[in-house]
Amino acid sequence: MVRQRLFAEWALVGMAACLMAWFATSGAWLAAIDNRILDAAAPLGAPQADERILIVEIDDASLQQLGRWPWPREMHTRLLQALARYSPAATGYDVLFLEPSADDVALAAAMRAASPVILPALVDRDSLGRPTGLQRPIAPIAQAATAIGIVELAPDSDGLIRRSEEPETQGPLAPRWSSLILQQAAPQITAAGPFLINFAGLGAFRKISFASLAAGEVPPALIRDKLLLVGATAPGIGDVHAVPATAGGLMPGVEIQANILNTQLAGVAISTPSPLAATAFALLPLALLLVGFLRLPPAANAMLALTLVIAVLAKSLILLTFFHSWFAPSTAIATILLVHVLWGWRRLTVMSRFIATRTTALSAEPGIRFPAPHTGQGGDAIASEARRLDDVIAQLQGLRAFISGVVEHFPDAICVTGSEGQVTLGNRAAQRLFGDDVTGLPIDALCARLSSHTGGDHPIMRDTAGRSYMIARSDLGDGFGIVSFPDITELQRAADERDEALQFLSHDIRSPNAAIVAMLESRQMARSRTSSTAEPLILADDTVRQIQSLARHGLMLADDFVQLARARRRTIDMEPVDLCDVAREAADVVWPRAVARRITFDDQSAEGEIWVDGDRSMLVRATINLLENAVKFAPEAARVSFCVEVLAEQAILRVSGPGPAMPPERENNPFALYAAGRSGDGTASLGASLGLGLAFVQTTAQRHDGMAGYVWHDGYGPEFTISLPLSPLD
């Protein structure tokens, strides 16, 4: 139940975390933190300033030489005329020419001569900040310019310039000013879409004074094939924007444009992922943490959460530095930390309730009670539950110690084994029996220290002192088991005395019955030799025959009973035995009785020899019993068949012949001992079989790891089988 509850809590926490990561990513909830991380890490992958970029700055020195701003168009015409002579690759002229002047024609002519020249334009916006159009330079100058682009910079929510532009407001109106310069200088480079500026830093680009260039004081080699960016850097006349502190803090607009152009030329524009990719970046470590919640202990989960936080931050920095892609890490880190705290709280709540419930249930269970170590109250709920749990654990420890003491002082030897068959626990009796500490020893090696002295379903072993033990095994599951060695010395002595009594009784039964048979046979022989009719007959012939039959039957029962008792208890000396030879030997023994009833044997055994491991005398006796039964119940002059064959790695002995079926009482268990039987004519009688012979057959088969079988064939008669494993010699 607690596992299902924890899994449900885990699923809810995971769903809540995924939704939070999605909304936090799409809504840029942690943008301020991400921007700080970006600003601190950006210098790691900052590019070098491109030597081709040269800033022509309208600085304080130029203002001192050329006069106050704004300058007449003549000043710009002189600069452009100088540029026409120096042949730069492209010129970005970051000066707005929105008002007409008398010198516009001359300026336009100079601009055409210095081509390519890219001019800026302003974006008009409505009261809501939406773009409505562009303020372009006046017509003559706009027509002379090579291209006109937008230089407007859009700050982030914190007022810092980090991005090249916002595409939804600027893209549809005009191209980016820096991209137009890039097309003129390096048309093979495709202008990137909106990106984060990879700042080379404040003052990273070479600069020359506007006044020096206009006066022709700059060597032509310094200008030729360069990308010139003309703009104001003097305080009060140019646009100055806030940039990240790592990039300089405050930077003139023309220098920001130089950084944008440098980022594109170096191919290090920092891209930002789509909301879906950013969410996936945040959810991947979260998924690993959620899997860890199901697999790892709390301490390992804490280490996993810390490792994931470090990994997310490191991955974000690696992607920024080497792949120029900015995956903001704050959402992922915040989600990991929040989920870890949330999961810890929920798990603590569930486990607290579970401990309280289970502690109450355990405390209410009947059984042996031990004194509780804690009786005081106070503290918070968790401390109280911890004390109750400690009390229950103390109870269980006391109970375990009590049970261990019971096992330790148990009179019989007990060993607990592990999955590898090694003893993991042994009581004192086991140590006394085997002579040393049994822990860690193989149980089979310990059993080998005892000697077997009899057979049966439970092997009986004997130690060096002559005491008898019966090995009993029990499977505890999960590879563990119990092996006990109960001392049955007294029981074995009683069994031996019973066997002696059985032998005595069987001898007493056999002796008088044998005497009766001998007397009656002598009487008959004496009467047959005399011809005098004067001597009176003590018994009638029918009476004599009945007495003989009953006496022989009593002898047969006594002999069968003794043989069955011996078969069940005797030690079997296994040796290779030819089952075909056993069947033929048994047929020779039964042959006189078969001849008396004119019954013939049909030997259908396979050619050659079929070997099994067993006791030859027991196998012969069992086969004799089957053949005698077949002869006894078959009609006179019938044919009884026997055969030995191999079937499915088993040696099969079959005996079949015509005769009556088993009585209804014995149909389900034809080998039952002392069951109702039938006489030779198929009717119940005083001399009917008691099942001793068939019980001996079944006992013999079982003691040889085989089985006995019975099948009734309609219209023919019964068939008995003995199935035994083949000997490895066969």
Coordinates of N, CA, C and O in Angstrom, one line a residue, residues 144-243:
A144 N 21.8 58.0 -53.0 CA 23.2 57.8 -53.2 C 23.8 56.6 -52.4 O 24.8 56.0 -52.7
A145 N 23.1 56.3 -51.3 CA 23.6 55.2 -50.4 C 23.4 53.9 -51.1 O 22.5 53.6 -51.8
T146 N 24.3 53.0 -50.7 CA 24.3 51.6 -51.2 C 23.1 50.9 -50.6 O 22.4 50.1 -51.3
A147 N 22.9 51.0 -49.3 CA 21.8 50.4 -48.7 C 21.5 51.1 -47.4 O 22.3 51.9 -46.9
I148 N 20.2 50.9 -46.9 CA 19.8 51.6 -45.7 C 19.3 50.5 -44.7 O 18.5 49.6 -45.1
G149 N 19.8 50.5 -43.5 CA 19.4 49.5 -42.5 C 19.1 50.1 -41.2 O 19.2 51.3 -40.9
I150 N 18.6 49.2 -40.3 CA 18.2 49.6 -39.0 C 19.3 49.5 -38.0 O 19.9 48.4 -37.9
V151 N 19.6 50.5 -37.2 CA 20.6 50.4 -36.1 C 20.0 50.4 -34.8 O 20.7 50.4 -33.8
E152 N 18.7 50.4 -34.7 CA 18.0 50.4 -33.4 C 18.4 49.2 -32.6 O 18.3 48.1 -33.1
L153 N 18.6 49.4 -31.3 CA 19.0 48.2 -30.4 C 17.9 48.1 -29.4 O 17.4 49.1 -28.8
A154 N 17.5 46.8 -29.2 CA 16.4 46.6 -28.2 C 17.0 46.0 -26.9 O 17.6 44.9 -27.0
P155 N 16.8 46.7 -25.8 CA 17.4 46.1 -24.6 C 16.5 45.0 -24.0 O 15.3 44.9 -24.3
D156 N 17.1 44.2 -23.1 CA 16.4 43.2 -22.4 C 15.6 43.8 -21.3 O 15.6 45.1 -21.1
S157 N 14.9 43.0 -20.5 CA 14.0 43.5 -19.5 C 14.8 44.3 -18.4 O 14.2 45.1 -17.7
D158 N 16.1 44.0 -18.3 CA 16.9 44.7 -17.3 C 17.6 45.9 -17.8 O 18.4 46.5 -17.2
G159 N 17.3 46.3 -19.1 CA 17.8 47.5 -19.7 C 19.2 47.3 -20.4 O 19.7 48.2 -20.9
L160 N 19.7 46.1 -20.4 CA 21.0 45.8 -21.0 C 20.9 45.3 -22.4 O 19.9 44.6 -22.8
I161 N 21.8 45.7 -23.3 CA 21.8 45.3 -24.7 C 22.6 44.0 -24.7 O 23.8 43.9 -24.4
R162 N 21.9 42.9 -25.1 CA 22.5 41.6 -25.3 C 22.2 41.0 -26.7 O 22.9 40.1 -27.2
R163 N 21.1 41.5 -27.3 CA 20.7 40.9 -28.6 C 20.8 41.8 -29.7 O 20.9 43.0 -29.6
S164 N 20.9 41.2 -30.9 CA 21.1 42.0 -32.1 C 19.9 42.8 -32.4 O 20.0 43.9 -32.9
E165 N 18.7 42.2 -32.3 CA 17.5 42.9 -32.6 C 16.3 42.0 -32.2 O 16.5 40.8 -31.8
E166 N 15.1 42.5 -32.2 CA 13.9 41.8 -32.0 C 13.2 41.6 -33.3 O 12.7 42.5 -33.9
P167 N 13.2 40.4 -33.8 CA 12.7 40.2 -35.2 C 11.3 40.6 -35.4 O 10.9 41.0 -36.5
E168 N 10.4 40.4 -34.4 CA 9.0 40.7 -34.6 C 8.7 42.2 -34.8 O 7.7 42.6 -35.3
T169 N 9.7 43.1 -34.4 CA 9.4 44.5 -34.5 C 10.3 45.1 -35.6 O 9.9 46.1 -36.2
Q170 N 11.5 44.5 -35.9 CA 12.4 45.2 -36.8 C 12.5 44.4 -38.1 O 12.7 45.0 -39.2
G171 N 12.4 43.1 -38.1 CA 12.7 42.3 -39.3 C 11.8 42.7 -40.5 O 12.4 42.9 -41.6
P172 N 10.5 42.9 -40.3 CA 9.7 43.2 -41.5 C 10.0 44.5 -42.1 O 9.6 44.8 -43.2
L173 N 10.6 45.5 -41.4 CA 10.7 46.9 -41.9 C 12.0 47.1 -42.7 O 11.9 47.6 -43.8
A174 N 13.1 46.6 -42.3 CA 14.3 46.8 -43.0 C 15.4 45.8 -42.5 O 15.3 45.4 -41.3
P175 N 16.4 45.5 -43.3 CA 17.5 44.6 -42.8 C 18.3 45.3 -41.7 O 18.3 46.5 -41.5
R176 N 19.0 44.5 -41.0 CA 19.9 44.9 -40.0 C 21.1 45.7 -40.6 O 21.6 45.2 -41.6
W177 N 21.4 46.8 -40.0 CA 22.5 47.6 -40.5 C 23.8 46.8 -40.6 O 24.5 46.9 -41.7
S178 N 24.2 46.1 -39.6 CA 25.4 45.3 -39.6 C 25.4 44.2 -40.7 O 26.4 43.9 -41.3
S179 N 24.2 43.6 -40.9 CA 24.1 42.6 -41.9 C 24.3 43.1 -43.3 O 24.9 42.4 -44.2
L180 N 23.9 44.4 -43.6 CA 24.1 45.0 -44.9 C 25.6 45.2 -45.1 O 26.1 45.0 -46.2
I181 N 26.3 45.6 -44.0 CA 27.8 45.8 -44.1 C 28.4 44.5 -44.4 O 29.3 44.3 -45.2
L182 N 27.9 43.4 -43.7 CA 28.5 42.1 -43.9 C 28.3 41.6 -45.3 O 29.2 41.0 -45.9
Q183 N 27.2 41.9 -45.9 CA 26.9 41.4 -47.3 C 27.9 42.1 -48.3 O 28.3 41.5 -49.3
Q184 N 28.3 43.3 -48.0 CA 29.2 44.0 -48.9 C 30.6 43.5 -48.7 O 31.4 43.4 -49.7
A185 N 31.0 43.2 -47.5 CA 32.4 42.8 -47.2 C 32.6 41.3 -47.4 O 33.6 40.8 -47.9
A186 N 31.6 40.5 -47.0 CA 31.8 39.0 -47.1 C 30.5 38.4 -47.5 O 29.7 37.9 -46.7
P187 N 30.2 38.5 -48.8 CA 28.9 37.9 -49.3 C 28.7 36.4 -49.0 O 27.6 35.9 -49.1
Q188 N 29.9 35.7 -48.9 CA 29.8 34.3 -48.7 C 29.2 33.9 -47.3 O 28.8 32.8 -47.0
I189 N 29.3 34.9 -46.4 CA 28.8 34.6 -45.0 C 27.3 35.0 -45.0 O 26.9 36.1 -45.3
T190 N 26.5 34.0 -44.6 CA 25.0 34.2 -44.5 C 24.7 35.0 -43.2 O 25.2 34.6 -42.1
A191 N 24.0 36.0 -43.3 CA 23.6 36.8 -42.1 C 22.7 36.0 -41.2 O 21.8 35.4 -41.6
A192 N 23.1 35.9 -39.9 CA 22.3 35.1 -39.0 C 21.1 35.8 -38.6 O 20.9 37.0 -38.7
G193 N 20.1 35.1 -38.1 CA 18.9 35.6 -37.6 C 19.2 36.3 -36.2 O 20.3 36.6 -35.9
P194 N 18.1 36.6 -35.5 CA 18.3 37.2 -34.2 C 19.2 36.3 -33.3 O 19.1 35.1 -33.2
F195 N 20.2 37.0 -32.6 CA 21.1 36.2 -31.8 C 21.6 37.1 -30.7 O 21.4 38.3 -30.7
L196 N 22.3 36.4 -29.8 CA 22.9 37.1 -28.7 C 24.3 37.6 -29.1 O 25.0 36.8 -29.8
I197 N 24.6 38.8 -28.8 CA 25.9 39.4 -29.2 C 27.0 38.8 -28.4 O 27.0 38.7 -27.1
N198 N 28.0 38.3 -29.1 CA 29.2 37.8 -28.4 C 30.3 38.9 -28.3 O 31.1 39.1 -29.2
F199 N 30.2 39.7 -27.3 CA 31.0 40.9 -27.2 C 32.5 40.6 -27.1 O 32.9 39.7 -26.3
A200 N 33.3 41.3 -27.9 CA 34.7 41.2 -27.8 C 35.2 42.1 -26.7 O 36.4 42.0 -26.2
G201 N 34.4 43.1 -26.2 CA 34.7 43.9 -25.1 C 34.9 45.4 -25.5 O 35.1 45.7 -26.7
L202 N 34.8 46.2 -24.5 CA 34.9 47.7 -24.7 C 36.3 48.0 -25.1 O 37.3 47.6 -24.4
G203 N 36.5 48.8 -26.2 CA 37.8 49.2 -26.6 C 38.6 48.1 -27.3 O 39.8 48.3 -27.5
A204 N 37.9 47.0 -27.7 CA 38.6 45.9 -28.4 C 39.0 46.3 -29.8 O 39.9 45.7 -30.4
F205 N 38.2 47.2 -30.5 CA 38.4 47.5 -31.9 C 39.3 48.7 -32.1 O 39.3 49.6 -31.2
R206 N 40.0 48.7 -33.1 CA 40.9 49.8 -33.4 C 40.0 51.0 -33.9 O 39.0 50.9 -34.5
K207 N 40.5 52.2 -33.5 CA 39.7 53.4 -33.8 C 40.6 54.5 -34.3 O 41.8 54.6 -34.0
I208 N 40.0 55.3 -35.2 CA 40.7 56.5 -35.7 C 39.8 57.7 -35.6 O 38.6 57.5 -35.6
S209 N 40.3 58.9 -35.4 CA 39.5 60.1 -35.3 C 38.9 60.5 -36.6 O 39.6 60.4 -37.7
F210 N 37.7 61.0 -36.6 CA 37.0 61.5 -37.8 C 37.8 62.6 -38.4 O 38.0 62.7 -39.6
A211 N 38.3 63.5 -37.5 CA 39.0 64.7 -38.0 C 40.3 64.3 -38.7 O 40.7 64.9 -39.7
S212 N 41.0 63.3 -38.1 CA 42.3 62.9 -38.7 C 42.0 62.3 -40.1 O 42.8 62.5 -41.1
L213 N 41.0 61.5 -40.2 CA 40.7 60.8 -41.5 C 40.2 61.9 -42.5 O 40.7 61.8 -43.7
A214 N 39.4 62.8 -42.1 CA 38.9 63.9 -43.0 C 40.1 64.8 -43.5 O 40.1 65.3 -44.6
A215 N 41.1 65.0 -42.7 CA 42.2 65.8 -43.0 C 43.3 65.1 -43.8 O 44.3 65.6 -44.2
G216 N 43.1 63.8 -44.1 CA 44.0 63.0 -44.9 C 45.3 62.6 -44.1 O 46.3 62.4 -44.7
E217 N 45.2 62.6 -42.7 CA 46.3 62.3 -41.9 C 46.5 60.8 -41.7 O 47.5 60.4 -41.1
V218 N 45.6 60.0 -42.2 CA 45.6 58.5 -41.9 C 46.2 57.8 -43.2 O 45.8 58.2 -44.3
P219 N 47.2 57.0 -43.0 CA 47.8 56.3 -44.1 C 46.7 55.5 -44.9 O 45.9 54.8 -44.3
P220 N 46.8 55.5 -46.2 CA 45.8 54.8 -47.0 C 45.8 53.3 -46.7 O 44.7 52.6 -46.8
A221 N 46.9 52.7 -46.4 CA 47.0 51.2 -46.1 C 46.2 50.9 -44.9 O 45.7 49.7 -44.8
L222 N 46.0 51.8 -44.0 CA 45.2 51.5 -42.8 C 43.7 51.4 -43.1 O 43.0 50.8 -42.4
I223 N 43.3 52.1 -44.2 CA 41.9 52.1 -44.5 C 41.5 51.1 -45.6 O 40.4 50.6 -45.6
R224 N 42.4 50.8 -46.5 CA 42.1 50.0 -47.7 C 41.6 48.6 -47.2 O 42.1 47.9 -46.3
D225 N 40.5 48.2 -47.8 CA 39.8 46.9 -47.6 C 39.3 46.7 -46.2 O 39.1 45.5 -45.8
K226 N 39.2 47.8 -45.5 CA 38.6 47.6 -44.1 C 37.1 47.9 -44.1 O 36.6 48.5 -45.0
L227 N 36.5 47.5 -43.0 CA 35.1 47.7 -42.8 C 35.0 48.9 -41.8 O 35.3 48.8 -40.6
L228 N 34.7 50.1 -42.3 CA 34.6 51.3 -41.5 C 33.3 51.5 -40.9 O 32.2 51.4 -41.6
L229 N 33.2 51.8 -39.6 CA 32.0 52.1 -38.9 C 32.2 53.5 -38.4 O 33.0 53.8 -37.5
V230 N 31.4 54.5 -39.0 CA 31.5 55.9 -38.6 C 30.4 56.2 -37.7 O 29.2 56.0 -38.0
G231 N 30.8 56.7 -36.5 CA 29.7 57.0 -35.5 C 30.3 57.8 -34.4 O 31.5 58.0 -34.2
A232 N 29.4 58.4 -33.5 CA 29.7 59.3 -32.5 C 30.1 58.5 -31.2 O 29.4 57.5 -30.8
T233 N 31.2 58.8 -30.6 CA 31.6 58.3 -29.3 C 31.8 59.3 -28.3 O 31.9 59.0 -27.1
A234 N 31.7 60.6 -28.7 CA 31.9 61.7 -27.7 C 30.7 61.8 -26.8 O 29.5 61.6 -27.3
P235 N 30.8 62.0 -25.6 CA 29.7 62.1 -24.6 C 28.7 63.2 -25.1 O 29.2 64.3 -25.5
G236 N 27.5 62.9 -25.0 CA 26.4 63.9 -25.3 C 25.9 64.0 -26.7 O 24.9 64.5 -26.9
I237 N 26.6 63.4 -27.6 CA 26.2 63.5 -29.0 C 25.8 62.2 -29.6 O 25.1 62.1 -30.7
G238 N 26.3 61.1 -29.0 CA 26.0 59.8 -29.6 C 25.2 58.9 -28.6 O 24.9 59.3 -27.5
D239 N 24.6 57.9 -29.2 CA 23.8 57.0 -28.3 C 24.8 56.0 -27.6 O 25.6 55.4 -28.1
V240 N 24.6 56.0 -26.3 CA 25.4 55.2 -25.4 C 24.4 54.2 -24.7 O 23.4 54.7 -24.2
H241 N 24.7 52.9 -24.7 CA 23.8 51.9 -24.1 C 24.5 51.1 -23.0 O 25.7 51.0 -23.0
A242 N 23.6 50.6 -22.1 CA 24.2 49.8 -21.1 C 24.3 48.3 -21.6 O 23.4 47.8 -22.3
V243 N 25.5 47.8 -21.4 CA 25.8 46.4 -21.8 C 26.2 45.6 -20.6 O 26.5 46.2 -19.5

